[in-house]
Amino acid sequence: MKTINDYRNKKVLVLGAGKSGTHAAELLKELGATVVLSDSKPSSELPEIEELADAGIQTITGKQDPAILDDGFDIMIKNPGIPYDNAVVAAAVNHHLPIITEVELASQITDAEIIGVTGSNGKTTTVTMITEILNQERKSGRAYAAGNIGISATETAKKASADDTIVMELSSFMLLGIKTLHPHVAVLTNIFSNHLDYHKTRENYVNAKMRITMNQTPDDFFVVNFDSEEWRQLSHRSAAKVVPFARTSEIDKGAYEKNGKLYYNDEFIMNADDIKVPGKQNVENALAAIACAKVLGKSNLAITNVLETFTGVRHRLQFVLEANGRKFYNDSKATDIEATQMALEGFDKPVVLLAGGLDRGYTFDKLIPQFKDHVKAAVLFGETADLLEASLQKAGITDIQKVDNLDQAVPAAYSFSDEGDIILLSPANASWDQFKTFEERGDRYIQDVEQLTHKEEGQQ
């Protein structure tokens, strides 16, 4: 960790607790700042309050009032999920108060090399693949995964040395709050139309994602998906060396799939079928990881050692277990239509689909081709059950059951299945109608599957 004086004797408002807010507040205190942390939740719902008090950090809980800014702060560290139309944030903008996110703070205190990964889908899997590859054959230091993956960037930055690498998953929310964060390699997995409730327009969303490369120079690398013309054009906005990857497009440099084989600059790396995790999207994630690994000098053996054994990230097309000839997969992170499309396309066996969740006001007709080609039956729950049923019926699916909740959905799905089938939770919706997080939803699914099959997670 670098010793910096940027925050000494400065007054800093940390808006939002949680892991990132708590760790940022504690770090700022260590750096000599006067820190106030504000969170809209009551103190009874914030177990970290006692820890913060012990560190000498003032906390204001239960509401977030713009009047707090009258105390004369020098900077705000904002929880990425808090939108800019939040009353306190909007007031800070009007007062020209600098606003950053925790990943920016982490980048300011580390000597470690930073790899940044963003995109609508595939971020966490790609980050994990890259991290594991970079830890192969390493002679000094290690690679750490951090950021939106659920691991505090500031805590990671505090322990990382100049010999280490931090592979940061960077959401669009986080990227809006960076000023100087400078990844040596930036990775853009893809861009769909996500989080428009936060960003208001697709243009704003795309611009937020592209901030990952705004501080890069010609000495850096921008790894970008070339399977969309839009994404190809976005690469021109980077000053870094562009390293493309593509699963479906023909390219003559970078990482790409051709006739079921994966290459980097015409060098054969591995067969696509040898990637342990299923699905076309994981071929794309692997290609992004290969491109990143190769520009950093990793060997083909280091790459294949990981990609041939990596079984997936929890809640992201995760293999749960096999029972009575049925394989259960947990894709609770599929909170949008595109993620479920990619999940379904990854299986060549009949799928019994469990889907449903928060109603965001759109239909699911974009899934009709995947329903036709891959789904034999569906069990639906949550606010969007009726909308999903309508699209499934258009696809000609007749074995459909609507249930009240996920606990009922698992045995219902099993009743539709036969030996050799895939039973897949891929909701195509956010979880917030019935669960606090997609992780909670995925954990519940695993528990229900274990209870149904009398087997433990990971068993075959």
Tab-separated table of C-alpha atoms in Angstrom:
chain	number	residue	atom	x	y	z
A	1	MET	CA	0.000	0.000	0.000
A	2	LYS	CA	1.272	3.441	-0.938
A	3	THR	CA	1.354	6.167	1.684
A	4	ILE	CA	-0.547	9.149	0.289
A	5	ASN	CA	-1.400	12.483	1.873
A	6	ASP	CA	-4.320	13.374	-0.392
A	7	TYR	CA	-6.875	12.877	2.395
A	8	ARG	CA	-4.905	14.056	5.416
A	9	ASN	CA	-6.923	16.654	7.338
A	10	LYS	CA	-9.705	16.416	4.739
A	11	LYS	CA	-13.343	15.919	5.691
A	12	VAL	CA	-14.871	13.015	3.768
A	13	LEU	CA	-18.496	11.919	3.524
A	14	VAL	CA	-18.925	8.205	2.808
A	15	LEU	CA	-22.434	7.695	1.468
A	16	GLY	CA	-23.647	4.124	1.966
A	17	ALA	CA	-22.261	1.430	4.244
A	18	GLY	CA	-21.876	-2.216	3.238
A	19	LYS	CA	-18.459	-3.740	2.571
A	20	SER	CA	-17.205	-1.049	0.242
A	21	GLY	CA	-18.379	1.873	2.368
A	22	THR	CA	-17.111	0.412	5.632
A	23	HIS	CA	-13.675	-0.461	4.246
A	24	ALA	CA	-13.373	2.893	2.473
A	25	ALA	CA	-14.240	4.735	5.689
A	26	GLU	CA	-11.678	2.756	7.684
A	27	LEU	CA	-8.976	3.362	5.081
A	28	LEU	CA	-9.707	7.090	4.932
A	29	LYS	CA	-9.380	7.255	8.708
A	30	GLU	CA	-5.965	5.577	8.412
A	31	LEU	CA	-5.016	8.164	5.788
A	32	GLY	CA	-5.696	10.991	8.239
A	33	ALA	CA	-9.153	12.082	7.132
A	34	THR	CA	-12.097	13.092	9.270
A	35	VAL	CA	-14.759	10.630	8.155
A	36	VAL	CA	-18.539	10.656	8.417
A	37	LEU	CA	-20.489	7.680	7.085
A	38	SER	CA	-24.173	8.108	6.232
A	39	ASP	CA	-26.602	5.295	5.423
A	40	SER	CA	-30.356	5.352	4.957
A	41	LYS	CA	-30.829	2.117	6.900
A	42	PRO	CA	-31.400	2.219	10.660
A	43	SER	CA	-28.405	1.321	12.816
A	44	SER	CA	-30.126	-1.937	13.829
A	45	GLU	CA	-29.700	-3.164	10.242
A	46	LEU	CA	-26.035	-2.202	10.017
A	47	PRO	CA	-23.840	-4.650	11.946
A	48	GLU	CA	-20.735	-2.703	10.904
A	49	ILE	CA	-21.765	0.327	13.026
A	50	GLU	CA	-19.928	-0.930	16.104
A	51	GLU	CA	-16.773	-1.585	14.084
A	52	LEU	CA	-16.907	1.941	12.665
A	53	ALA	CA	-17.452	3.499	16.080
A	54	ASP	CA	-14.423	1.622	17.436
A	55	ALA	CA	-12.384	3.143	14.610
A	56	GLY	CA	-13.511	6.648	15.575
A	57	ILE	CA	-15.778	7.133	12.572
A	58	GLN	CA	-18.996	9.113	13.018
A	59	THR	CA	-22.102	7.457	11.559
A	60	ILE	CA	-25.451	8.978	10.642
A	61	THR	CA	-28.145	6.381	10.004
A	62	GLY	CA	-31.839	6.147	9.263
A	63	LYS	CA	-32.010	8.871	6.649
A	64	GLN	CA	-29.903	10.723	4.110
A	65	ASP	CA	-30.523	14.464	4.305
A	66	PRO	CA	-28.873	16.976	1.925
A	67	ALA	CA	-28.429	19.230	4.963
A	68	ILE	CA	-25.508	17.017	5.944
A	69	LEU	CA	-23.457	18.813	3.302
A	70	ASP	CA	-23.657	22.021	5.341
A	71	ASP	CA	-20.873	20.569	7.514
A	72	GLY	CA	-18.375	21.394	4.769
A	73	PHE	CA	-17.025	18.225	3.226
A	74	ASP	CA	-14.079	18.104	0.831
A	75	ILE	CA	-15.078	14.942	-1.043
A	76	MET	CA	-17.751	12.225	-1.170
A	77	ILE	CA	-17.130	8.489	-1.531
A	78	LYS	CA	-20.415	7.170	-2.914
A	79	ASN	CA	-21.735	3.618	-2.822
A	80	PRO	CA	-21.943	2.709	-6.528
A	81	GLY	CA	-25.570	1.613	-6.280
A	82	ILE	CA	-26.809	4.987	-5.040
A	83	PRO	CA	-28.075	6.883	-8.118
A	84	TYR	CA	-27.057	10.406	-8.970
A	85	ASP	CA	-30.642	11.626	-8.546
A	86	ASN	CA	-30.451	10.698	-4.845
A	87	ALA	CA	-31.124	13.916	-2.930
A	88	VAL	CA	-27.744	14.023	-1.178
A	89	VAL	CA	-25.794	13.117	-4.325
A	90	ALA	CA	-27.699	15.661	-6.412
A	91	ALA	CA	-26.978	18.327	-3.815
A	92	ALA	CA	-23.288	17.366	-3.829
A	93	VAL	CA	-23.203	17.741	-7.614
A	94	ASN	CA	-24.824	21.175	-7.329
A	95	HIS	CA	-22.185	22.140	-4.745
A	96	HIS	CA	-19.423	20.891	-7.093
A	97	LEU	CA	-18.288	18.450	-4.421
A	98	PRO	CA	-15.970	15.806	-5.926
A	99	ILE	CA	-17.652	12.370	-5.936
A	100	ILE	CA	-15.739	9.113	-6.373
A	101	THR	CA	-16.366	5.425	-5.746
A	102	GLU	CA	-14.394	2.970	-3.631
A	103	VAL	CA	-12.517	1.455	-6.590
A	104	GLU	CA	-11.044	4.881	-7.379
A	105	LEU	CA	-9.809	5.187	-3.800
A	106	ALA	CA	-8.314	1.691	-4.017
A	107	SER	CA	-6.448	2.572	-7.209
A	108	GLN	CA	-4.922	5.630	-5.536
A	109	ILE	CA	-3.218	3.627	-2.780
A	110	THR	CA	-1.887	0.622	-4.695
A	111	ASP	CA	1.365	-0.053	-6.516
A	112	ALA	CA	-0.079	-3.276	-7.907
A	113	GLU	CA	-0.829	-3.617	-11.605
A	114	ILE	CA	-4.564	-3.233	-12.278
A	115	ILE	CA	-6.574	-5.279	-14.761
A	116	GLY	CA	-10.114	-3.934	-15.210
A	117	VAL	CA	-13.060	-5.940	-16.500
A	118	THR	CA	-16.474	-4.524	-17.376
A	119	GLY	CA	-19.468	-5.483	-19.512
A	120	SER	CA	-23.133	-6.352	-19.177
A	121	ASN	CA	-22.616	-10.093	-18.784
A	122	GLY	CA	-19.683	-12.360	-18.024
A	123	LYS	CA	-17.670	-9.993	-15.818
A	124	THR	CA	-17.307	-12.191	-12.758
A	125	THR	CA	-16.518	-15.361	-14.688
A	126	THR	CA	-13.956	-13.517	-16.823
A	127	VAL	CA	-12.356	-11.904	-13.751
A	128	THR	CA	-12.104	-15.307	-12.067
A	129	MET	CA	-10.632	-16.974	-15.144
A	130	ILE	CA	-8.046	-14.204	-15.564
A	131	THR	CA	-7.110	-14.251	-11.881
A	132	GLU	CA	-6.590	-18.007	-11.843
A	133	ILE	CA	-4.552	-17.932	-15.054
A	134	LEU	CA	-2.333	-15.123	-13.729
A	135	ASN	CA	-1.641	-17.179	-10.605
A	136	GLN	CA	-0.301	-20.056	-12.719
A	137	GLU	CA	3.500	-20.343	-13.044
A	138	ARG	CA	3.930	-17.135	-11.046
A	139	LYS	CA	7.423	-16.495	-9.668
A	140	SER	CA	6.584	-13.526	-7.445
A	141	GLY	CA	3.467	-11.959	-6.032
A	142	ARG	CA	-0.063	-13.097	-6.768
A	143	ALA	CA	-3.229	-11.997	-8.526
A	144	TYR	CA	-6.265	-10.897	-6.514
A	145	ALA	CA	-9.858	-10.607	-7.729
A	146	ALA	CA	-11.706	-7.593	-6.300
A	147	GLY	CA	-14.405	-4.997	-6.913
A	148	ASN	CA	-17.912	-5.798	-8.059
A	149	ILE	CA	-17.144	-9.507	-7.641
A	150	GLY	CA	-18.035	-8.976	-3.968
A	151	ILE	CA	-14.532	-8.413	-2.581
A	152	SER	CA	-13.636	-4.952	-1.291
A	153	ALA	CA	-11.201	-3.193	-3.606
A	154	THR	CA	-9.745	-1.063	-0.803
A	155	GLU	CA	-9.090	-4.051	1.461
A	156	THR	CA	-7.392	-5.795	-1.455
A	157	ALA	CA	-5.355	-2.727	-2.360
A	158	LYS	CA	-4.121	-2.404	1.241
A	159	LYS	CA	-2.553	-5.881	1.187
A	160	ALA	CA	-1.381	-5.993	-2.449
A	161	SER	CA	2.283	-5.245	-3.196
A	162	ALA	CA	4.002	-3.957	-6.310
A	163	ASP	CA	4.614	-7.592	-7.306
A	164	ASP	CA	0.890	-8.340	-7.278
A	165	THR	CA	-1.947	-7.860	-9.747
A	166	ILE	CA	-5.474	-6.737	-8.882
A	167	VAL	CA	-8.122	-7.948	-11.327
A	168	MET	CA	-11.040	-5.569	-10.734
A	169	GLU	CA	-14.599	-6.241	-11.790
A	170	LEU	CA	-15.924	-2.771	-12.568
A	171	SER	CA	-19.644	-2.100	-12.888
A	172	SER	CA	-21.008	0.887	-14.794
A	173	PHE	CA	-22.025	2.350	-11.416
A	174	MET	CA	-18.431	2.121	-10.168
A	175	LEU	CA	-16.969	3.535	-13.358
A	176	LEU	CA	-19.062	6.704	-13.116
A	177	GLY	CA	-17.081	7.502	-9.964
A	178	ILE	CA	-13.516	7.153	-11.238
A	179	LYS	CA	-11.119	9.976	-12.053
A	180	THR	CA	-7.618	8.489	-12.353
A	181	LEU	CA	-8.101	4.695	-12.167
A	182	HIS	CA	-5.778	3.321	-14.843
A	183	PRO	CA	-5.955	-0.380	-15.775
A	184	HIS	CA	-2.972	-1.675	-17.715
A	185	VAL	CA	-5.395	-4.080	-19.393
A	186	ALA	CA	-9.072	-3.134	-19.720
A	187	VAL	CA	-11.571	-5.788	-20.827
A	188	LEU	CA	-15.033	-5.120	-22.299
A	189	THR	CA	-16.987	-8.390	-22.436
A	190	ASN	CA	-20.139	-7.021	-24.137
A	191	ILE	CA	-22.754	-4.278	-23.794
A	192	PHE	CA	-26.505	-4.814	-23.751
A	193	SER	CA	-29.261	-2.481	-22.526
A	194	ASN	CA	-28.960	-2.977	-18.772
A	195	HIS	CA	-29.578	-0.662	-15.810
A	196	LEU	CA	-31.470	1.933	-17.821
A	197	ASP	CA	-33.495	2.739	-14.694
A	198	TYR	CA	-30.208	4.075	-13.278
A	199	HIS	CA	-28.523	5.478	-16.403
A	200	LYS	CA	-31.759	6.684	-18.085
A	201	THR	CA	-30.475	6.087	-21.642
A	202	ARG	CA	-28.429	3.439	-23.413
A	203	GLU	CA	-25.984	6.133	-24.495
A	204	ASN	CA	-25.326	7.023	-20.856
A	205	TYR	CA	-24.857	3.343	-20.019
A	206	VAL	CA	-22.390	2.806	-22.869
A	207	ASN	CA	-20.474	5.945	-21.940
A	208	ALA	CA	-20.228	4.743	-18.336
A	209	LYS	CA	-18.803	1.409	-19.471
A	210	MET	CA	-16.259	3.108	-21.737
A	211	ARG	CA	-14.815	5.038	-18.799
A	212	ILE	CA	-12.797	1.882	-18.116
A	213	THR	CA	-10.385	2.919	-20.871
A	214	MET	CA	-10.439	6.699	-20.486
A	215	ASN	CA	-7.072	6.878	-18.672
A	216	GLN	CA	-5.297	4.278	-20.788
A	217	THR	CA	-2.339	5.164	-23.008
A	218	PRO	CA	-0.731	3.483	-26.038
A	219	ASP	CA	1.330	1.444	-23.555
A	220	ASP	CA	-1.861	-0.272	-22.335
A	221	PHE	CA	-4.262	-2.831	-23.817
A	222	PHE	CA	-8.015	-2.689	-24.466
A	223	VAL	CA	-9.458	-6.192	-24.883
A	224	VAL	CA	-12.852	-5.861	-26.559
A	225	ASN	CA	-15.508	-8.162	-28.006
A	226	PHE	CA	-15.639	-7.851	-31.830
A	227	ASP	CA	-18.824	-9.914	-32.287
A	228	SER	CA	-20.870	-6.714	-32.572
A	229	GLU	CA	-20.235	-3.841	-34.945
A	230	GLU	CA	-21.189	-1.416	-32.189
A	231	TRP	CA	-18.519	-2.838	-29.888
A	232	ARG	CA	-15.943	-2.737	-32.680
A	233	GLN	CA	-16.666	0.941	-33.183
A	234	LEU	CA	-16.338	1.594	-29.445
A	235	SER	CA	-12.764	0.315	-29.612
A	236	HIS	CA	-11.835	3.442	-31.598
A	237	ARG	CA	-12.535	5.513	-28.495
A	238	SER	CA	-9.563	3.975	-26.668
A	239	ALA	CA	-5.976	5.234	-26.819
A	240	ALA	CA	-4.722	1.773	-25.821
A	241	LYS	CA	-3.652	-1.050	-28.105
A	242	VAL	CA	-6.885	-2.792	-29.146
A	243	VAL	CA	-6.870	-6.575	-28.691
A	244	PRO	CA	-10.065	-8.104	-30.128
A	245	PHE	CA	-11.738	-11.360	-29.279
A	246	ALA	CA	-14.595	-12.985	-31.176
A	247	ARG	CA	-16.614	-16.176	-31.074
A	248	THR	CA	-18.727	-15.682	-34.211
A	249	SER	CA	-16.951	-12.988	-36.245
A	250	GLU	CA	-13.951	-13.652	-38.436
A	251	ILE	CA	-10.921	-11.730	-37.228
A	252	ASP	CA	-7.260	-12.192	-38.052
A	253	LYS	CA	-5.717	-11.093	-34.766
A	254	GLY	CA	-6.506	-11.409	-31.081
A	255	ALA	CA	-8.394	-14.360	-29.590
A	256	TYR	CA	-11.048	-16.149	-31.616
A	257	GLU	CA	-12.917	-19.410	-32.226
A	258	LYS	CA	-12.646	-21.131	-35.577
A	259	ASN	CA	-14.117	-24.553	-36.351
A	260	GLY	CA	-14.465	-25.389	-32.676
A	261	LYS	CA	-10.871	-24.403	-31.827
A	262	LEU	CA	-9.591	-21.380	-29.932
A	263	TYR	CA	-6.675	-19.378	-31.287
A	264	TYR	CA	-4.620	-16.334	-30.406
A	265	ASN	CA	-3.013	-14.615	-33.398
A	266	ASP	CA	-3.200	-17.887	-35.396
A	267	GLU	CA	-1.658	-19.869	-32.531
A	268	PHE	CA	-3.814	-22.810	-31.449
A	269	ILE	CA	-4.645	-22.655	-27.739
A	270	MET	CA	-7.271	-25.367	-27.075
A	271	ASN	CA	-10.503	-26.943	-28.278
A	272	ALA	CA	-13.621	-25.015	-27.335
A	273	ASP	CA	-15.259	-28.221	-26.069
A	274	ASP	CA	-12.453	-28.628	-23.530
A	275	ILE	CA	-13.633	-25.583	-21.576
A	276	LYS	CA	-15.076	-27.090	-18.408
A	277	VAL	CA	-18.016	-24.699	-17.961
A	278	PRO	CA	-20.823	-25.064	-20.525
A	279	GLY	CA	-22.260	-22.449	-22.833
A	280	LYS	CA	-21.314	-20.184	-25.713
A	281	GLN	CA	-21.052	-17.281	-23.303
A	282	ASN	CA	-18.286	-19.099	-21.457
A	283	VAL	CA	-16.411	-19.561	-24.712
A	284	GLU	CA	-16.576	-15.768	-25.043
A	285	ASN	CA	-15.453	-15.313	-21.439
A	286	ALA	CA	-12.577	-17.729	-22.077
A	287	LEU	CA	-11.544	-15.837	-25.219
A	288	ALA	CA	-11.461	-12.573	-23.255
A	289	ALA	CA	-9.340	-14.259	-20.583
A	290	ILE	CA	-7.028	-15.748	-23.214
A	291	ALA	CA	-6.499	-12.343	-24.835
A	292	CYS	CA	-5.705	-10.761	-21.473
A	293	ALA	CA	-3.382	-13.602	-20.462
A	294	LYS	CA	-1.449	-13.554	-23.728
A	295	VAL	CA	-0.741	-9.813	-23.696
A	296	LEU	CA	0.576	-10.317	-20.165
A	297	GLY	CA	2.885	-13.098	-21.336
A	298	LYS	CA	1.200	-16.172	-19.861
A	299	SER	CA	1.870	-19.550	-21.462
A	300	ASN	CA	-0.675	-21.732	-23.220
A	301	LEU	CA	-0.194	-24.322	-20.487
A	302	ALA	CA	-1.134	-21.792	-17.796
A	303	ILE	CA	-4.280	-20.962	-19.781
A	304	THR	CA	-5.377	-24.543	-20.445
A	305	ASN	CA	-4.612	-25.660	-16.875
A	306	VAL	CA	-7.317	-23.248	-15.739
A	307	LEU	CA	-9.882	-23.374	-18.530
A	308	GLU	CA	-9.961	-27.179	-18.667
A	309	THR	CA	-10.668	-27.452	-14.912
A	310	PHE	CA	-12.600	-24.271	-14.012
A	311	THR	CA	-16.131	-25.322	-13.030
A	312	GLY	CA	-17.719	-21.884	-12.881
A	313	VAL	CA	-18.540	-19.137	-10.425
A	314	ARG	CA	-21.320	-19.621	-7.917
A	315	HIS	CA	-24.716	-18.519	-9.319
A	316	ARG	CA	-23.329	-18.105	-12.846
A	317	LEU	CA	-24.315	-21.199	-14.796
A	318	GLN	CA	-22.926	-23.164	-11.861
A	319	PHE	CA	-23.175	-26.949	-11.921
A	320	VAL	CA	-24.982	-27.884	-8.693
A	321	LEU	CA	-25.236	-31.682	-8.751
A	322	GLU	CA	-26.423	-34.687	-10.746
A	323	ALA	CA	-29.201	-36.977	-9.517
A	324	ASN	CA	-31.084	-39.759	-11.271
A	325	GLY	CA	-29.594	-38.774	-14.609
A	326	ARG	CA	-30.635	-35.117	-14.288
A	327	LYS	CA	-28.081	-32.301	-14.048
A	328	PHE	CA	-29.058	-29.236	-12.027
A	329	TYR	CA	-27.558	-25.814	-12.864
A	330	ASN	CA	-27.793	-22.561	-10.910
A	331	ASP	CA	-27.744	-19.437	-13.091
A	332	SER	CA	-29.382	-17.061	-10.614
A	333	LYS	CA	-27.125	-14.241	-11.828
A	334	ALA	CA	-29.122	-14.302	-15.108
A	335	THR	CA	-31.053	-11.158	-14.193
A	336	ASP	CA	-31.729	-10.133	-17.800
A	337	ILE	CA	-33.002	-11.704	-21.010
A	338	GLU	CA	-29.587	-11.821	-22.705
A	339	ALA	CA	-28.047	-13.880	-19.899
A	340	THR	CA	-30.842	-16.454	-20.108
A	341	GLN	CA	-30.547	-16.568	-23.889
A	342	MET	CA	-26.874	-17.414	-23.572
A	343	ALA	CA	-27.500	-19.970	-20.831
A	344	LEU	CA	-30.100	-21.855	-22.864
A	345	GLU	CA	-27.897	-21.835	-25.951
A	346	GLY	CA	-25.179	-23.530	-23.935
A	347	PHE	CA	-27.062	-26.830	-23.643
A	348	ASP	CA	-27.664	-29.434	-26.314
A	349	LYS	CA	-29.958	-31.524	-24.084
A	350	PRO	CA	-33.604	-30.783	-23.186
A	351	VAL	CA	-33.965	-28.092	-20.524
A	352	VAL	CA	-36.576	-27.757	-17.826
A	353	LEU	CA	-36.403	-24.035	-17.094
A	354	LEU	CA	-37.140	-22.263	-13.827
A	355	ALA	CA	-37.648	-18.543	-14.431
A	356	GLY	CA	-39.339	-15.402	-13.152
A	357	GLY	CA	-38.790	-12.429	-10.879
A	358	LEU	CA	-39.116	-8.662	-10.722
A	359	ASP	CA	-41.356	-7.061	-13.362
A	360	ARG	CA	-39.407	-4.289	-15.105
A	361	GLY	CA	-42.071	-3.668	-17.708
A	362	TYR	CA	-40.859	-5.664	-20.699
A	363	THR	CA	-41.979	-8.878	-22.385
A	364	PHE	CA	-39.901	-11.991	-23.046
A	365	ASP	CA	-40.564	-12.527	-26.744
A	366	LYS	CA	-36.825	-12.120	-27.422
A	367	LEU	CA	-36.468	-15.532	-25.766
A	368	ILE	CA	-38.878	-17.314	-28.126
A	369	PRO	CA	-36.115	-18.768	-30.372
A	370	GLN	CA	-34.274	-20.186	-27.367
A	371	PHE	CA	-37.517	-21.503	-25.883
A	372	LYS	CA	-38.276	-23.303	-29.153
A	373	ASP	CA	-34.842	-24.828	-29.530
A	374	HIS	CA	-33.957	-25.748	-25.962
A	375	VAL	CA	-36.880	-25.762	-23.496
A	376	LYS	CA	-39.112	-28.821	-23.031
A	377	ALA	CA	-40.978	-27.490	-19.963
A	378	ALA	CA	-40.968	-24.464	-17.697
A	379	VAL	CA	-41.869	-23.646	-14.116
A	380	LEU	CA	-42.528	-19.954	-13.478
A	381	PHE	CA	-42.696	-17.827	-10.333
A	382	GLY	CA	-42.605	-14.195	-9.277
A	383	GLU	CA	-44.085	-11.046	-10.796
A	384	THR	CA	-43.265	-11.961	-14.405
A	385	ALA	CA	-44.751	-15.475	-14.438
A	386	ASP	CA	-47.657	-14.465	-16.695
A	387	LEU	CA	-45.408	-12.578	-19.136
A	388	LEU	CA	-43.029	-15.528	-19.400
A	389	GLU	CA	-45.932	-17.911	-19.892
A	390	ALA	CA	-47.203	-15.834	-22.825
A	391	SER	CA	-43.823	-15.987	-24.587
A	392	LEU	CA	-43.403	-19.703	-23.882
A	393	GLN	CA	-46.821	-20.394	-25.375
A	394	LYS	CA	-45.869	-18.440	-28.506
A	395	ALA	CA	-42.841	-20.745	-28.731
A	396	GLY	CA	-45.129	-23.791	-28.633
A	397	ILE	CA	-44.224	-24.922	-25.113
A	398	THR	CA	-47.218	-26.605	-23.492
A	399	ASP	CA	-45.715	-28.037	-20.299
A	400	ILE	CA	-45.828	-24.900	-18.176
A	401	GLN	CA	-46.600	-24.577	-14.482
A	402	LYS	CA	-46.868	-21.399	-12.436
A	403	VAL	CA	-46.066	-21.619	-8.728
A	404	ASP	CA	-45.884	-19.192	-5.841
A	405	ASN	CA	-42.186	-19.391	-5.102
A	406	LEU	CA	-38.855	-21.079	-5.796
A	407	ASP	CA	-39.368	-23.711	-3.088
A	408	GLN	CA	-42.372	-24.988	-5.040
A	409	ALA	CA	-40.624	-24.598	-8.383
A	410	VAL	CA	-37.830	-27.110	-7.807
A	411	PRO	CA	-39.990	-30.230	-7.230
A	412	ALA	CA	-42.350	-29.086	-9.994
A	413	ALA	CA	-39.425	-28.850	-12.418
A	414	TYR	CA	-38.224	-32.292	-11.438
A	415	SER	CA	-41.673	-33.720	-12.168
A	416	PHE	CA	-41.380	-32.504	-15.774
A	417	SER	CA	-37.912	-33.978	-16.260
A	418	ASP	CA	-36.594	-37.246	-17.638
A	419	GLU	CA	-33.233	-38.921	-17.406
A	420	GLY	CA	-30.669	-36.941	-19.427
A	421	ASP	CA	-32.432	-33.585	-18.962
A	422	ILE	CA	-31.009	-30.332	-17.646
A	423	ILE	CA	-32.885	-28.601	-14.823
A	424	LEU	CA	-31.851	-24.960	-15.008
A	425	LEU	CA	-32.564	-21.935	-12.843
A	426	SER	CA	-32.002	-19.003	-15.210
A	427	PRO	CA	-34.606	-16.432	-14.159
A	428	ALA	CA	-34.145	-13.704	-16.842
A	429	ASN	CA	-35.228	-11.294	-14.105
A	430	ALA	CA	-33.896	-9.516	-11.055
A	431	SER	CA	-34.626	-11.218	-7.739
A	432	TRP	CA	-35.992	-8.308	-5.727
A	433	ASP	CA	-39.663	-9.280	-5.808
A	434	GLN	CA	-38.996	-12.291	-3.563
A	435	PHE	CA	-35.303	-12.143	-2.561
A	436	LYS	CA	-32.877	-9.459	-1.413
A	437	THR	CA	-30.175	-10.538	-3.884
A	438	PHE	CA	-29.573	-12.987	-6.721
A	439	GLU	CA	-27.114	-14.741	-4.387
A	440	GLU	CA	-29.880	-15.384	-1.873
A	441	ARG	CA	-32.071	-16.729	-4.680
A	442	GLY	CA	-29.311	-19.032	-5.939
A	443	ASP	CA	-28.517	-20.294	-2.456
A	444	ARG	CA	-32.184	-21.114	-1.912
A	445	TYR	CA	-32.274	-23.027	-5.199
A	446	ILE	CA	-29.243	-25.087	-4.174
A	447	GLN	CA	-30.827	-25.848	-0.798
A	448	ASP	CA	-34.065	-26.908	-2.487
A	449	VAL	CA	-32.196	-29.141	-4.929
A	450	GLU	CA	-30.213	-30.757	-2.122
A	451	GLN	CA	-33.404	-31.348	-0.162
A	452	LEU	CA	-35.147	-32.849	-3.183
A	453	THR	CA	-32.302	-35.164	-4.214
A	454	HIS	CA	-30.780	-35.961	-0.804
A	455	LYS	CA	-27.394	-35.157	-2.323
A	456	GLU	CA	-24.851	-32.440	-1.655
A	457	GLU	CA	-23.707	-29.665	-3.928
A	458	GLY	CA	-21.031	-30.844	-6.366
A	459	GLN	CA	-21.975	-34.506	-6.312
A	460	GLN	CA	-22.379	-36.418	-9.551
